[in-house]
CSV table of C-alpha atoms in Angstrom, one decimal:
chain,number,residue,atom,x,y,z
A,1,MET,CA,0.0,0.0,0.0
A,2,TYR,CA,2.8,2.4,0.9
A,3,LEU,CA,4.6,1.8,-2.4
A,4,LEU,CA,1.3,2.3,-4.3
A,5,ARG,CA,0.6,5.6,-2.6
A,6,ARG,CA,4.2,6.7,-3.2
A,7,SER,CA,3.9,5.8,-6.8
A,8,PHE,CA,0.6,7.6,-7.2
A,9,HIS,CA,2.0,10.7,-5.5
A,10,SER,CA,5.1,10.6,-7.8
A,11,ILE,CA,2.9,10.3,-10.9
A,12,LEU,CA,0.6,13.2,-9.7
A,13,LEU,CA,3.6,15.4,-8.9
A,14,THR,CA,5.2,14.7,-12.3
A,15,GLY,CA,1.9,15.5,-14.1
A,16,LEU,CA,1.5,18.8,-12.2
A,17,LEU,CA,5.1,19.8,-13.0
A,18,LEU,CA,4.6,19.0,-16.7
A,19,LEU,CA,1.3,20.8,-16.8
A,20,GLY,CA,2.9,23.8,-15.1
A,21,ALA,CA,5.8,23.8,-17.5
A,22,ALA,CA,3.5,23.6,-20.5
A,23,THR,CA,1.3,26.4,-19.2
A,24,ALA,CA,4.3,28.6,-18.6
A,25,ALA,CA,5.8,27.9,-22.0
A,26,ASN,CA,2.4,28.7,-23.6
A,27,ASP,CA,2.8,32.3,-22.2
A,28,SER,CA,5.2,32.9,-25.1
A,29,ASN,CA,2.3,32.5,-27.5
A,30,ALA,CA,-0.2,34.4,-25.4
A,31,TYR,CA,2.3,37.2,-24.9
A,32,ALA,CA,3.0,37.5,-28.6
A,33,VAL,CA,-0.7,37.7,-29.3
A,34,SER,CA,-1.2,40.3,-26.6
A,35,LEU,CA,1.7,42.4,-27.8
A,36,LEU,CA,0.5,42.4,-31.3
A,37,ALA,CA,-3.1,43.3,-30.3
A,38,ALA,CA,-1.8,46.1,-28.1
A,39,MET,CA,0.0,47.5,-31.1
A,40,GLN,CA,-3.2,47.2,-33.2
A,41,VAL,CA,-2.5,43.9,-35.0
A,42,PHE,CA,-5.7,42.0,-34.5
A,43,GLY,CA,-7.1,38.6,-35.6
A,44,ILE,CA,-4.3,36.5,-34.3
A,45,THR,CA,-4.9,33.8,-31.6
A,46,THR,CA,-2.6,31.6,-29.6
A,47,SER,CA,-3.6,28.6,-31.8
A,48,ASP,CA,-2.5,30.2,-35.1
A,49,VAL,CA,0.2,32.7,-33.9
A,50,CYS,CA,3.0,30.5,-35.3
A,51,THR,CA,1.6,31.1,-38.8
A,52,ALA,CA,1.3,34.9,-38.3
A,53,THR,CA,3.5,37.3,-40.2
A,54,GLY,CA,6.7,38.2,-38.4
A,55,ILE,CA,6.4,35.3,-35.9
A,56,THR,CA,8.9,32.4,-35.7
A,57,CYS,CA,8.3,29.3,-33.6
A,58,THR,CA,10.1,26.3,-32.5
A,59,GLY,CA,8.2,23.2,-31.3
A,60,GLY,CA,5.0,25.2,-31.4
A,61,PHE,CA,6.2,28.0,-29.2
A,62,VAL,CA,7.1,31.6,-30.2
A,63,THR,CA,10.8,32.3,-30.4
A,64,GLY,CA,10.8,35.5,-32.5
A,65,ILE,CA,8.7,38.6,-32.8
A,66,LYS,CA,9.4,40.8,-35.8
A,67,LEU,CA,7.1,43.8,-35.5
A,68,ASP,CA,8.5,45.6,-38.5
A,69,ALA,CA,7.1,42.8,-40.7
A,70,TYR,CA,3.8,44.7,-40.3
A,71,PRO,CA,3.7,47.9,-42.6
A,72,SER,CA,1.5,49.7,-40.1
A,73,MET,CA,4.5,49.9,-37.7
A,74,THR,CA,6.2,52.2,-40.1
A,75,THR,CA,3.2,54.2,-41.3
A,76,ASN,CA,1.0,54.7,-38.2
A,77,PHE,CA,1.6,55.6,-34.6
A,78,ARG,CA,1.9,52.6,-32.4
A,79,LYS,CA,2.9,52.2,-28.8
A,80,ILE,CA,4.7,49.5,-26.8
A,81,PRO,CA,2.2,48.7,-24.1
A,82,ASP,CA,2.7,49.2,-20.4
A,83,HIS,CA,3.9,45.9,-19.1
A,84,THR,CA,2.8,46.6,-15.6
A,85,THR,CA,-0.9,46.4,-16.6
A,86,ASP,CA,-3.2,43.5,-17.5
A,87,PRO,CA,-2.6,41.1,-19.2
A,88,PHE,CA,1.2,41.7,-19.3
A,89,TYR,CA,1.9,41.6,-15.6
A,90,THR,CA,0.3,38.2,-15.4
A,91,TYR,CA,2.7,36.3,-17.6
A,92,SER,CA,5.5,34.0,-16.5
A,93,TYR,CA,8.3,35.6,-18.4
A,94,GLU,CA,10.9,33.4,-16.8
A,95,GLU,CA,9.6,30.4,-18.7
A,96,MET,CA,9.1,32.0,-22.1
A,97,THR,CA,11.0,30.7,-25.2
A,98,ILE,CA,11.3,34.1,-27.0
A,99,THR,CA,14.8,34.8,-28.3
A,100,SER,CA,14.3,38.0,-30.2
A,101,ILE,CA,12.0,41.1,-30.3
A,102,LYS,CA,12.6,43.4,-33.2
A,103,CYS,CA,11.2,46.6,-34.7
A,104,ALA,CA,13.9,48.2,-36.8
A,105,ARG,CA,13.1,51.6,-38.3
A,106,CYS,CA,9.6,51.6,-36.9
A,107,VAL,CA,9.6,55.4,-37.1
A,108,TYR,CA,6.1,55.7,-35.5
A,109,VAL,CA,6.5,53.3,-32.6
A,110,GLU,CA,6.4,55.1,-29.3
A,111,GLY,CA,6.6,54.0,-25.6
A,112,SER,CA,9.2,52.9,-23.2
A,113,LEU,CA,11.3,49.8,-22.8
A,114,PRO,CA,9.6,47.2,-20.6
A,115,ALA,CA,11.5,46.1,-17.5
A,116,ALA,CA,9.7,42.8,-17.7
A,117,TRP,CA,11.7,41.7,-20.7
A,118,SER,CA,14.7,41.2,-18.4
A,119,ARG,CA,12.9,38.2,-17.0
A,120,ILE,CA,12.9,36.4,-20.4
A,121,LYS,CA,16.0,34.2,-19.9
A,122,THR,CA,16.2,33.2,-23.5
A,123,LEU,CA,16.3,36.7,-25.0
A,124,THR,CA,19.4,37.2,-27.2
A,125,SER,CA,18.4,40.1,-29.4
A,126,ILE,CA,16.4,43.3,-28.9
A,127,ILE,CA,16.3,45.7,-31.9
A,128,PHE,CA,14.3,49.0,-31.8
A,129,ASN,CA,16.5,51.4,-33.7
A,130,ASP,CA,15.1,54.5,-35.4
A,131,CYS,CA,11.8,54.5,-33.5
A,132,ARG,CA,10.3,57.1,-31.1
A,133,LEU,CA,11.0,55.4,-27.8
A,134,THR,CA,11.2,57.5,-24.7
A,135,GLY,CA,11.9,56.8,-21.0
A,136,THR,CA,15.2,55.5,-19.7
A,137,LEU,CA,17.4,52.4,-20.1
A,138,PRO,CA,15.8,50.0,-17.6
A,139,VAL,CA,18.1,49.2,-14.6
A,140,ALA,CA,16.2,45.9,-14.4
A,141,TRP,CA,17.8,44.8,-17.7
A,142,SER,CA,21.0,44.1,-15.7
A,143,ALA,CA,19.4,40.7,-15.1
A,144,PHE,CA,19.9,39.6,-18.7
A,145,THR,CA,22.0,36.5,-19.0
A,146,ALA,CA,21.8,35.6,-22.7
A,147,LEU,CA,21.4,39.0,-24.4
A,148,LYS,CA,23.9,39.4,-27.2
A,149,GLU,CA,22.6,42.2,-29.3
A,150,LEU,CA,20.9,45.4,-28.2
A,151,ARG,CA,20.1,48.2,-30.7
A,152,LEU,CA,18.3,51.2,-29.5
A,153,ASP,CA,20.0,53.9,-31.6
A,154,SER,CA,18.2,56.9,-32.9
A,155,ASN,CA,15.4,57.2,-30.4
A,156,LYS,CA,14.5,59.7,-27.6
A,157,VAL,CA,15.8,57.7,-24.7
A,158,THR,CA,16.9,59.9,-21.7
A,159,GLY,CA,18.6,59.2,-18.3
A,160,THR,CA,22.0,57.7,-17.7
A,161,LEU,CA,23.9,54.6,-18.6
A,162,PRO,CA,23.0,52.1,-15.9
A,163,LEU,CA,26.0,51.0,-13.9
A,164,GLY,CA,24.4,47.6,-13.3
A,165,TRP,CA,24.5,46.8,-17.0
A,166,SER,CA,28.1,45.8,-16.4
A,167,SER,CA,26.7,42.4,-15.4
A,168,ILE,CA,25.3,41.8,-18.9
A,169,THR,CA,28.5,40.0,-19.8
A,170,SER,CA,26.9,38.2,-22.7
A,171,LEU,CA,26.5,41.4,-24.8
A,172,GLN,CA,28.4,41.5,-28.0
A,173,SER,CA,26.8,44.6,-29.6
A,174,LEU,CA,25.4,47.6,-27.8
A,175,ARG,CA,24.1,50.5,-29.8
A,176,VAL,CA,22.4,53.4,-28.1
A,177,GLY,CA,23.7,56.3,-30.1
A,178,GLY,CA,21.5,59.2,-31.2
A,179,ASN,CA,19.5,59.5,-28.0
A,180,GLN,CA,19.4,62.0,-25.2
A,181,ILE,CA,21.4,60.1,-22.6
A,182,THR,CA,23.4,62.1,-20.0
A,183,GLY,CA,25.9,61.4,-17.3
A,184,THR,CA,29.3,59.8,-17.6
A,185,LEU,CA,30.8,56.6,-19.1
A,186,PRO,CA,30.6,54.0,-16.3
A,187,PRO,CA,34.1,52.5,-15.5
A,188,GLU,CA,32.1,49.5,-14.3
A,189,TRP,CA,31.3,48.6,-17.9
A,190,LYS,CA,34.8,47.1,-18.1
A,191,SER,CA,33.2,43.8,-17.1
A,192,MET,CA,31.5,43.6,-20.5
A,193,SER,CA,34.3,41.3,-21.7
A,194,ASN,CA,32.4,39.9,-24.7
A,195,LEU,CA,31.5,43.3,-26.1
A,196,GLU,CA,32.6,43.8,-29.7
A,197,GLU,CA,30.8,47.0,-30.7
A,198,LEU,CA,29.8,49.9,-28.4
A,199,ASP,CA,28.0,52.9,-30.0
A,200,LEU,CA,27.2,55.8,-27.7
A,201,HIS,CA,27.5,58.6,-30.3
A,202,SER,CA,25.4,61.7,-30.4
A,203,ASN,CA,24.2,61.8,-26.8
A,204,GLN,CA,24.9,64.3,-24.0
A,205,LEU,CA,27.6,62.3,-22.2
A,206,THR,CA,30.1,64.2,-20.1
A,207,GLY,CA,33.2,63.4,-18.1
A,208,THR,CA,36.3,61.6,-19.2
A,209,LEU,CA,37.2,58.4,-21.1
A,210,PRO,CA,37.5,55.6,-18.5
A,211,PRO,CA,41.0,54.0,-18.5
A,212,GLU,CA,39.3,50.9,-17.0
A,213,TRP,CA,37.7,50.1,-20.3
A,214,LYS,CA,41.1,48.7,-21.4
A,215,SER,CA,39.7,45.4,-20.0
A,216,MET,CA,37.3,45.2,-22.9
A,217,ASN,CA,39.5,42.7,-24.7
A,218,ASN,CA,37.0,41.9,-27.5
A,219,LEU,CA,36.0,45.4,-28.3
A,220,GLN,CA,36.5,46.2,-32.0
A,221,ARG,CA,34.6,49.4,-32.6
A,222,LEU,CA,33.9,52.3,-30.2
A,223,ASP,CA,31.8,55.3,-31.3
A,224,LEU,CA,31.8,58.2,-28.9
A,225,PHE,CA,31.6,61.2,-31.2
A,226,ARG,CA,29.2,64.1,-30.8
A,227,ASN,CA,29.1,64.1,-27.0
A,228,GLN,CA,30.6,66.5,-24.4
A,229,LEU,CA,33.5,64.4,-23.2
A,230,THR,CA,36.6,66.0,-21.8
A,231,GLY,CA,40.0,65.0,-20.7
A,232,THR,CA,42.6,63.1,-22.7
A,233,LEU,CA,42.8,59.9,-24.7
A,234,PRO,CA,43.8,57.2,-22.1
A,235,ALA,CA,47.2,55.6,-22.8
A,236,GLN,CA,45.8,52.4,-21.3
A,237,TRP,CA,43.4,52.0,-24.3
A,238,SER,CA,46.4,51.2,-26.6
A,239,ILE,CA,46.6,47.7,-25.2
A,240,MET,CA,43.1,46.8,-26.2
A,241,PRO,CA,44.0,43.8,-28.5
A,242,ARG,CA,41.1,43.9,-31.0
A,243,LEU,CA,40.1,47.6,-31.2
A,244,ARG,CA,40.0,48.7,-34.8
A,245,THR,CA,37.8,51.7,-35.0
A,246,LEU,CA,37.5,54.6,-32.5
A,247,PHE,CA,35.4,57.7,-33.2
A,248,LEU,CA,35.9,60.6,-30.8
A,249,ASP,CA,35.3,63.8,-32.8
A,250,SER,CA,33.0,66.6,-31.8
A,251,ASN,CA,33.9,66.4,-28.1
A,252,GLN,CA,36.0,68.6,-25.8
A,253,LEU,CA,39.0,66.4,-25.6
A,254,SER,CA,42.5,67.8,-25.0
A,255,GLY,CA,46.1,66.8,-24.8
A,256,CYS,CA,48.3,64.7,-27.0
A,257,ILE,CA,47.8,61.3,-28.6
A,258,PRO,CA,49.7,59.0,-26.3
A,259,GLU,CA,52.9,57.6,-27.8
A,260,SER,CA,51.8,54.1,-26.6
A,261,TYR,CA,49.4,54.1,-29.6
A,262,THR,CA,52.3,53.1,-31.8
A,263,SER,CA,55.6,51.3,-31.4
A,264,GLN,CA,57.3,53.8,-33.7
A,265,LYS,CA,59.3,56.5,-31.9
A,266,ASN,CA,59.4,60.2,-32.6
A,267,THR,CA,56.2,60.0,-34.6
A,268,PHE,CA,54.1,62.4,-32.7
A,269,ALA,CA,54.8,66.1,-33.1
A,270,GLU,CA,53.3,68.9,-31.0
A,271,ARG,CA,50.7,69.5,-33.7
A,272,HIS,CA,49.4,66.0,-33.1
A,273,CYS,CA,47.9,67.3,-29.9
A,274,ILE,CA,44.3,68.4,-29.4
A,275,GLY,CA,43.6,71.9,-28.0
A,276,GLU,CA,43.5,75.6,-28.8
A,277,GLN,CA,47.2,75.8,-29.8
A,278,SER,CA,47.0,72.8,-32.1
A,279,THR,CA,46.2,72.3,-35.7
A,280,VAL,CA,44.2,69.2,-34.7
A,281,ASP,CA,41.0,70.5,-33.1
A,282,ARG,CA,38.9,67.4,-33.5
A,283,LEU,CA,40.2,63.9,-33.1
A,284,ARG,CA,38.0,62.2,-35.7
A,285,ALA,CA,39.0,58.6,-35.5
A,286,ALA,CA,41.6,56.1,-34.9
A,287,GLN,CA,41.5,53.2,-37.3
A,288,LEU,CA,43.6,50.7,-35.5
A,289,GLU,CA,45.3,47.8,-37.2
A,290,ARG,CA,47.6,45.4,-35.5
A,291,SER,CA,50.4,43.0,-36.2
A,292,PRO,CA,52.3,40.8,-33.8
A,293,ARG,CA,55.2,43.2,-33.7
A,294,GLN,CA,53.4,46.5,-33.8
A,295,PRO,CA,50.3,46.6,-31.5
A,296,LEU,CA,48.9,49.6,-33.4
A,297,PHE,CA,50.1,50.7,-36.8
A,298,PHE,CA,48.0,53.2,-38.4
A,299,LEU,CA,45.8,56.0,-37.4
A,300,HIS,CA,43.5,58.2,-39.4
A,301,PHE,CA,42.8,61.7,-38.2
A,302,LEU,CA,40.7,64.6,-39.4
A,303,ASN,CA,41.4,68.2,-38.6
A,304,GLN,CA,39.3,71.3,-39.3
A,305,THR,CA,40.5,71.9,-42.8
A,306,GLN,CA,41.3,68.6,-44.4
A,307,ARG,CA,40.6,65.0,-44.4
A,308,VAL,CA,43.7,62.7,-44.4
A,309,SER,CA,43.2,60.3,-47.3
A,310,ARG,CA,46.6,58.5,-47.1
A,311,VAL,CA,46.5,55.2,-45.2
A,312,GLY,CA,49.3,53.0,-44.0
A,313,LYS,CA,51.6,53.0,-41.1
A,314,LEU,CA,51.4,56.0,-38.9
A,315,HIS,CA,53.6,58.8,-40.4
A,316,SER,CA,53.6,62.6,-40.2
A,317,LEU,CA,50.0,63.3,-41.0
A,318,PHE,CA,50.2,67.0,-41.6
A,319,GLY,CA,53.5,67.7,-43.3
C-alpha cells in the first residue's frame, strides 16, 4: 500500500510539473498575441500565432517577434504597451522561449522599454533602432544573462547609462547612439568582456574616457563622437587587443595622442595634440590595425580643414 501511494504521488507530482511547464511555456504564444493586439495587429490567436506574419516558432512556441514585418508599424503611430498592466503583468516571463523582439526603423512606434523583458531568460536580441522610444534604459535589464545584441540607436531615450549593465557579460553589440542620454561613461562597464561593438555617439555624455575600459578585450569598434566628453585619450586603451575603430570627434578632448598608440618612436609632433594651440582641433577617428610586432600601426585623423586620405603605417600626418 505504501509503495502504491508513493507511486501515485510521484505520478501526480510529475503530471503537475509537466502541466505547469506547458502552461508557462504557452505564455510565449499568449504574450506575442497580446503584444500584437496592443499594437493594433488583430485577428491572431494563440492557436495560429505560429503562422502569423513576423512570428517564428520552435516546437509550437514563439521564439521570435518581428514587429517591423507589419507595414503599419512604419506608417502609423503605435505604442509599446505598459507591461505593468493587465494582461502583461500576469505572464510567466521566466519560462518563455522568446529569443528576439525586433522593430527596426519603426519610425512611428512610441513608448518605453519594458523592464519585464529582463525576465525572459532566452532573449538574445532586442532591436528597436530608429523609433520614437522615450523613457530610460531599464536598470532591471541588468538581469539579462543571454542577451547578445541590443540596438536602441536613434530614439529619444533619456537618463544615464546604468552601472548595473556591467553584469550583462553576454552582450556583443550595444548601440544606443543618437539619443538624449546624459551622465558619464561607467568605468564598471569594463566587465563587458564579450562586447565587440559599443556605440554611444550623439548623446549628451560628459566626463572623461575611463581607462578601466582597457579590459574590454574583445572590443573592435567604439563610437563616442558628438558628446561633451573631456580629458585626454587614455594611454591604457592602446593595449586593447582587438580595437580597430575609434570615433571621438565633436567632443571637448584635449592633450596629445599617447605615444603608446604606436611602437614607432618620434612619430608624434606637437601638432598631433588636441587643443586651442593645435592644428588638430577634432580627433576624428583612430582606425587601429595590428600586427604581432606592432600593436597599433595606423591612425586616421581629421582636422578642421582637411581629411587625411593616405593610409598605411602612422607617419607625419600634416607635413
